[in-house]
Short mmCIF file of C-alpha atoms in Angstrom, two decimals:
data_model
loop_
_atom_site.label_atom_id
_atom_site.label_comp_id
_atom_site.label_asym_id
_atom_site.label_seq_id
_atom_site.Cartn_x
_atom_site.Cartn_y
_atom_site.Cartn_z
CA LYS W 1 -0.23 0.02 0.32
CA ASN W 2 1.67 3.03 -0.71
CA GLN W 3 1.93 5.37 2.00
CA VAL W 4 3.56 8.48 3.51
CA GLU W 5 4.45 8.83 7.04
CA GLN W 6 5.82 12.15 8.39
CA SER W 7 7.57 12.95 11.61
CA PRO W 8 7.13 14.76 14.22
CA GLN W 9 3.78 15.29 14.00
CA SER W 10 4.00 18.77 15.31
CA LEU W 11 7.43 21.17 16.43
CA ILE W 12 7.99 24.03 18.73
CA ILE W 13 11.50 25.48 18.51
CA LEU W 14 13.10 29.36 18.94
CA GLU W 15 13.47 31.66 16.21
CA GLY W 16 17.38 31.34 15.48
CA LYS W 17 17.12 27.26 15.42
CA ASN W 18 17.46 25.09 13.16
CA CYS W 19 15.28 21.68 12.76
CA THR W 20 15.04 18.64 10.32
CA LEU W 21 11.86 16.84 9.38
CA GLN W 22 11.18 13.78 8.58
CA CYS W 23 9.43 11.47 5.80
CA ASN W 24 9.40 7.99 5.08
CA TYR W 25 7.35 6.77 2.08
CA THR W 26 6.58 3.00 0.59
CA VAL W 27 5.23 4.01 -2.91
CA SER W 28 6.13 2.37 -5.72
CA PRO W 29 6.73 3.12 -8.56
CA PHE W 30 8.44 6.47 -7.25
CA SER W 31 8.59 9.55 -9.65
CA ASN W 32 8.93 12.30 -7.30
CA LEU W 33 8.91 13.73 -4.19
CA ARG W 34 8.01 17.07 -3.04
CA TRP W 35 7.89 19.15 0.22
CA TYR W 36 5.08 21.63 0.38
CA LYS W 37 4.55 24.32 3.00
CA GLN W 38 1.10 25.39 4.14
CA ASP W 39 0.06 28.42 5.59
CA THR W 40 -3.09 27.70 8.04
CA GLY W 41 -5.93 28.68 5.44
CA ARG W 42 -3.94 28.53 2.27
CA GLY W 43 -3.06 26.04 -0.19
CA PRO W 44 0.35 24.57 0.21
CA VAL W 45 3.06 26.04 -1.56
CA SER W 46 6.40 24.01 -3.14
CA LEU W 47 9.72 23.83 -1.58
CA THR W 48 11.14 21.24 -2.86
CA ILE W 49 11.11 18.46 -5.87
CA MET W 50 13.99 15.73 -5.97
CA THR W 51 13.68 12.49 -8.60
CA PHE W 52 15.24 9.65 -7.92
CA SER W 53 18.58 10.28 -9.27
CA GLU W 54 18.64 13.50 -6.62
CA ASN W 55 20.36 13.47 -3.35
CA THR W 56 19.91 17.08 -1.84
CA LYS W 57 17.89 20.28 -2.65
CA SER W 58 18.31 23.44 -2.04
CA ASN W 59 16.07 26.50 -1.56
CA GLY W 60 16.90 29.22 0.56
CA ARG W 61 17.02 28.49 4.15
CA TYR W 62 15.56 24.84 3.17
CA THR W 63 17.29 22.03 2.36
CA ALA W 64 15.69 18.55 1.31
CA THR W 65 17.17 14.98 1.46
CA LEU W 66 16.31 12.26 -0.35
CA ASP W 67 17.68 8.50 0.23
CA ALA W 68 15.35 6.04 -2.24
CA ASP W 69 17.55 3.50 -0.40
CA THR W 70 15.79 3.90 2.57
CA LYS W 71 12.66 5.33 1.20
CA GLN W 72 13.26 8.37 3.78
CA SER W 73 13.43 11.98 3.06
CA SER W 74 14.41 14.97 4.97
CA LEU W 75 13.07 18.31 5.00
CA HIS W 76 16.14 20.98 7.61
CA ILE W 77 15.28 24.88 8.13
CA THR W 78 17.94 26.41 9.32
CA ALA W 79 18.27 29.94 10.65
CA SER W 80 14.02 29.57 12.03
CA GLN W 81 12.08 32.68 11.56
CA LEU W 82 8.40 33.46 12.99
CA SER W 83 7.16 32.98 9.52
CA ASP W 84 8.44 29.41 8.91
CA SER W 85 5.26 28.46 11.01
CA ALA W 86 3.10 26.25 9.24
CA SER W 87 2.00 22.91 8.23
CA TYR W 88 5.15 20.97 6.12
CA ILE W 89 3.79 18.66 3.97
CA CYS W 90 5.97 15.31 1.98
CA VAL W 91 3.99 14.08 -1.07
CA VAL W 92 5.30 11.52 -2.58
CA SER W 93 4.45 10.84 -6.62
CA ALA W 94 3.73 7.75 -7.99
CA ARG W 95 3.83 7.24 -11.80
CA THR W 96 0.80 4.81 -12.28
CA GLY W 97 -0.01 5.69 -15.92
CA THR W 98 -1.70 9.08 -14.96
CA TYR W 99 0.78 10.41 -11.94
CA LYS W 100 -0.61 10.16 -8.30
CA TYR W 101 -0.15 12.20 -5.79
CA ILE W 102 0.61 10.63 -1.72
CA PHE W 103 0.02 13.49 0.70
CA GLY W 104 1.46 12.94 4.50
CA THR W 105 -0.29 14.03 7.33
CA GLY W 106 2.35 16.81 7.63
CA THR W 107 4.39 18.36 10.50
CA ARG W 108 3.50 21.27 12.32
CA LEU W 109 5.90 24.18 12.69
CA LYS W 110 5.79 26.68 15.14
CA VAL W 111 8.63 29.37 15.45
CA LEU W 112 8.57 31.24 19.29
CA ALA W 113 10.04 34.25 19.49
CA GLY Q 1 5.78 30.29 -12.14
CA ALA Q 2 2.10 28.61 -13.11
CA VAL Q 3 -0.57 30.52 -10.82
CA VAL Q 4 -3.77 28.41 -10.19
CA SER Q 5 -6.31 30.98 -8.72
CA GLN Q 6 -9.39 29.80 -6.23
CA HIS Q 7 -12.31 31.67 -5.68
CA PRO Q 8 -14.21 32.12 -3.38
CA SER Q 9 -11.86 32.24 -0.47
CA ARG Q 10 -14.21 32.02 2.10
CA VAL Q 11 -17.93 31.12 2.64
CA ILE Q 12 -20.24 30.51 4.31
CA CYS Q 13 -23.33 28.83 3.28
CA LYS Q 14 -27.06 27.31 5.14
CA SER Q 15 -27.74 23.63 5.39
CA GLY Q 16 -29.44 22.57 1.89
CA THR Q 17 -28.25 25.05 -0.55
CA SER Q 18 -25.83 24.86 -2.96
CA VAL Q 19 -22.30 26.22 -2.95
CA LYS Q 20 -20.05 26.52 -6.15
CA ILE Q 21 -16.23 27.19 -6.51
CA GLU Q 22 -14.07 28.30 -9.17
CA CYS Q 23 -10.52 27.14 -9.90
CA ARG Q 24 -8.40 29.22 -13.21
CA SER Q 25 -5.54 28.29 -14.06
CA LEU Q 26 -3.71 31.61 -15.26
CA ASP Q 27 -1.85 32.07 -18.27
CA PHE Q 28 -1.86 28.06 -18.88
CA GLN Q 29 -3.94 25.45 -19.91
CA ALA Q 30 -4.77 22.55 -17.94
CA THR Q 31 -6.60 19.81 -19.54
CA THR Q 32 -6.58 17.96 -15.70
CA MET Q 33 -7.22 19.28 -12.21
CA PHE Q 34 -7.47 17.71 -9.04
CA TRP Q 35 -10.15 18.71 -6.17
CA TYR Q 36 -8.57 18.25 -2.46
CA ARG Q 37 -10.51 17.87 0.82
CA GLN Q 38 -9.09 19.08 4.23
CA PHE Q 39 -10.46 18.62 7.70
CA PRO Q 40 -8.52 20.32 10.51
CA LYS Q 41 -5.25 19.14 11.39
CA GLN Q 42 -5.32 16.20 8.01
CA SER Q 43 -3.88 16.24 5.10
CA LEU Q 44 -5.28 16.71 2.01
CA MET Q 45 -7.54 13.98 0.48
CA LEU Q 46 -7.95 13.84 -3.20
CA MET Q 47 -11.86 13.75 -3.99
CA ALA Q 48 -11.92 13.49 -7.80
CA THR Q 49 -10.18 14.55 -10.97
CA SER Q 50 -11.37 16.83 -13.50
CA ASN Q 51 -10.77 16.50 -17.04
CA GLU Q 52 -11.91 19.18 -19.73
CA GLY Q 53 -14.01 17.87 -22.04
CA SER Q 54 -15.43 14.72 -20.00
CA LYS Q 55 -16.50 13.07 -16.55
CA ALA Q 56 -14.78 13.79 -13.91
CA THR Q 57 -12.87 10.73 -11.94
CA TYR Q 58 -14.10 10.13 -8.35
CA GLU Q 59 -12.02 8.42 -5.92
CA GLN Q 60 -13.73 5.68 -4.07
CA GLY Q 61 -16.31 7.10 -1.51
CA VAL Q 62 -17.03 10.39 -2.63
CA GLU Q 63 -20.69 11.25 -4.16
CA LYS Q 64 -20.85 11.81 -7.29
CA ASP Q 65 -24.10 13.79 -7.18
CA LYS Q 66 -23.17 15.61 -4.49
CA PHE Q 67 -19.46 17.60 -5.30
CA LEU Q 68 -20.72 17.88 -8.37
CA ILE Q 69 -17.27 18.96 -11.32
CA ASN Q 70 -17.44 20.75 -14.27
CA HIS Q 71 -13.99 21.49 -16.33
CA ALA Q 72 -15.95 23.13 -19.24
CA SER Q 73 -12.52 24.54 -20.62
CA LEU Q 74 -9.14 24.27 -20.67
CA THR Q 75 -8.78 27.54 -18.13
CA LEU Q 76 -11.53 26.57 -15.41
CA SER Q 77 -12.72 23.39 -13.39
CA THR Q 78 -15.54 24.11 -10.67
CA LEU Q 79 -16.84 22.45 -7.90
CA THR Q 80 -20.44 22.31 -6.75
CA VAL Q 81 -21.37 21.28 -3.49
CA THR Q 82 -24.83 20.61 -3.97
CA SER Q 83 -27.16 20.41 -0.97
CA ALA Q 84 -24.57 21.30 1.99
CA HIS Q 85 -25.05 19.82 5.02
CA PRO Q 86 -22.55 20.53 8.16
CA GLU Q 87 -20.27 17.81 7.89
CA ASP Q 88 -19.38 18.76 4.49
CA SER Q 89 -17.36 21.86 6.25
CA SER Q 90 -14.00 22.22 5.38
CA PHE Q 91 -10.94 23.42 3.33
CA TYR Q 92 -11.21 22.43 -0.23
CA ILE Q 93 -8.06 23.17 -2.54
CA CYS Q 94 -7.80 22.28 -6.17
CA SER Q 95 -4.08 22.17 -7.95
CA ALA Q 96 -3.47 22.17 -11.93
CA ARG Q 97 -0.43 20.56 -13.64
CA ASP Q 98 2.13 22.91 -14.12
CA PRO Q 99 3.06 22.57 -17.80
CA GLY Q 100 6.80 24.39 -16.97
CA GLY Q 101 7.11 21.06 -15.57
CA GLY Q 102 8.99 19.32 -17.83
CA LEU Q 103 9.74 15.62 -17.64
CA VAL Q 104 8.58 15.84 -13.90
CA ASP Q 105 5.19 16.25 -13.31
CA GLY Q 106 4.62 19.79 -11.44
CA TYR Q 107 1.31 20.34 -9.98
CA THR Q 108 0.51 24.32 -8.65
CA PHE Q 109 -2.38 24.36 -5.90
CA GLY Q 110 -5.15 27.14 -5.66
CA SER Q 111 -5.01 29.11 -2.45
CA GLY Q 112 -7.98 27.24 -0.96
CA THR Q 113 -11.49 27.44 0.07
CA ARG Q 114 -12.88 27.77 3.52
CA LEU Q 115 -16.79 26.13 3.49
CA THR Q 116 -18.46 26.35 6.51
CA VAL Q 117 -22.19 25.18 6.08
CA VAL Q 118 -24.75 26.31 8.95
#
């Protein structure tokens, strides 16, 4: 069964600190993996996208890693800011004739001043 | 980059009435759009795949007659929640395939619609 699991479920950190969010998946055949940031009451916004052959992808203070062998990904946020408070969703695309998205349950991040 | 516009952002309606939500792809054509529903503190759940010029494909458990989808043009898909009930209150989000995705499928999401049925 195609599944995407994220941890932790929620996280509280102080402004300026770093944090790492985890994503484990069992999706086959794997196409790509995206990390989205979703502010409360808004649609998800793509942060990074990685294909099978990519190990690391950065977008400003966001760095995503992918280990296709262990089917794990992480999103590292450096020098967190208050505006980083949001839900971070890991989404894995399965190539099944037509592309299909499998969404993780997300990690809710709260950055405190 | 590609932009998907969703309207309205918030709507409150009385129980038993119908509500229409629009999803537009700006500056690109989208033959396929997707509709999702998200309950508080839960992940996005795919409701249906909207295909331009043909019938939508609904996920298991989603009532076709309750959630009417019309994809009449290459830039517009609409979701109509018919005879809405309080349990239909949710956050509805659409997405469309970004033509700039190249070999990698790229999807852009709308900003979502918060539906509250009272």
